[in-house]
Amino acid sequence: MNFVVYKVLIDNKNANEIEVSLDDDLEEYAWQDLENLKSLKLTPPSVELFTKLGYI
């Protein structure tokens, strides 16, 4: 299975101004600073992606 990764930069709004829709596959969300990614429990695909992108 292949996934397409999209990176969207929103520089004209704060995180608390962005409406997030929770659907069947997403029960909760939390905005995180990139510096916090190393301390979060991430799925293996997320670890692979964030490592590839240089975030962790």
Short mmCIF file of C-alpha atoms in Angstrom, two decimals:
data_model
loop_
_atom_site.label_atom_id
_atom_site.label_comp_id
_atom_site.label_asym_id
_atom_site.label_seq_id
_atom_site.Cartn_x
_atom_site.Cartn_y
_atom_site.Cartn_z
CA MET A 1 0.00 0.00 0.00
CA ASN A 2 1.31 3.45 -0.86
CA PHE A 3 0.30 6.72 0.73
CA VAL A 4 0.62 10.22 -0.63
CA VAL A 5 1.94 12.75 1.86
CA TYR A 6 0.78 16.34 1.65
CA LYS A 7 2.30 19.19 3.59
CA VAL A 8 0.12 22.26 3.92
CA LEU A 9 1.52 25.47 5.35
CA ILE A 10 -0.97 27.88 6.85
CA ASP A 11 0.84 31.03 7.84
CA ASN A 12 -2.09 33.41 8.15
CA LYS A 13 -3.88 31.63 11.06
CA ASN A 14 -3.08 30.34 14.51
CA ALA A 15 -3.80 26.68 15.27
CA ASN A 16 -6.79 27.61 17.44
CA GLU A 17 -8.38 29.35 14.43
CA ILE A 18 -8.33 26.23 12.23
CA GLU A 19 -11.43 24.04 12.32
CA VAL A 20 -10.67 20.31 12.42
CA SER A 21 -13.29 17.72 11.49
CA LEU A 22 -13.18 14.46 13.46
CA ASP A 23 -14.46 11.55 11.37
CA ASP A 24 -14.62 7.76 11.72
CA ASP A 25 -10.86 7.33 11.49
CA LEU A 26 -9.95 10.26 13.76
CA GLU A 27 -11.22 10.34 17.34
CA GLU A 28 -9.11 13.21 18.65
CA TYR A 29 -6.37 15.57 17.58
CA ALA A 30 -3.77 17.84 19.11
CA TRP A 31 -1.54 20.40 17.45
CA GLN A 32 2.15 19.76 18.21
CA ASP A 33 5.35 21.69 17.73
CA LEU A 34 7.91 19.80 15.65
CA GLU A 35 10.24 19.75 18.66
CA ASN A 36 7.69 17.59 20.54
CA LEU A 37 7.50 14.79 17.94
CA LYS A 38 10.35 12.83 19.53
CA SER A 39 8.48 12.60 22.83
CA LEU A 40 5.17 11.40 21.35
CA LYS A 41 4.05 7.80 20.90
CA LEU A 42 3.92 7.54 17.10
CA THR A 43 2.90 4.76 14.75
CA PRO A 44 5.76 3.09 12.85
CA PRO A 45 4.69 4.71 9.54
CA SER A 46 4.71 8.13 11.23
CA VAL A 47 8.20 7.51 12.65
CA GLU A 48 9.40 6.52 9.18
CA LEU A 49 7.82 9.58 7.56
CA PHE A 50 8.97 12.12 10.15
CA THR A 51 12.48 10.66 10.07
CA LYS A 52 12.54 10.87 6.27
CA LEU A 53 11.37 14.50 6.45
CA GLY A 54 14.04 15.29 9.06
CA TYR A 55 11.54 16.15 11.79
CA ILE A 56 12.86 13.49 14.19
#
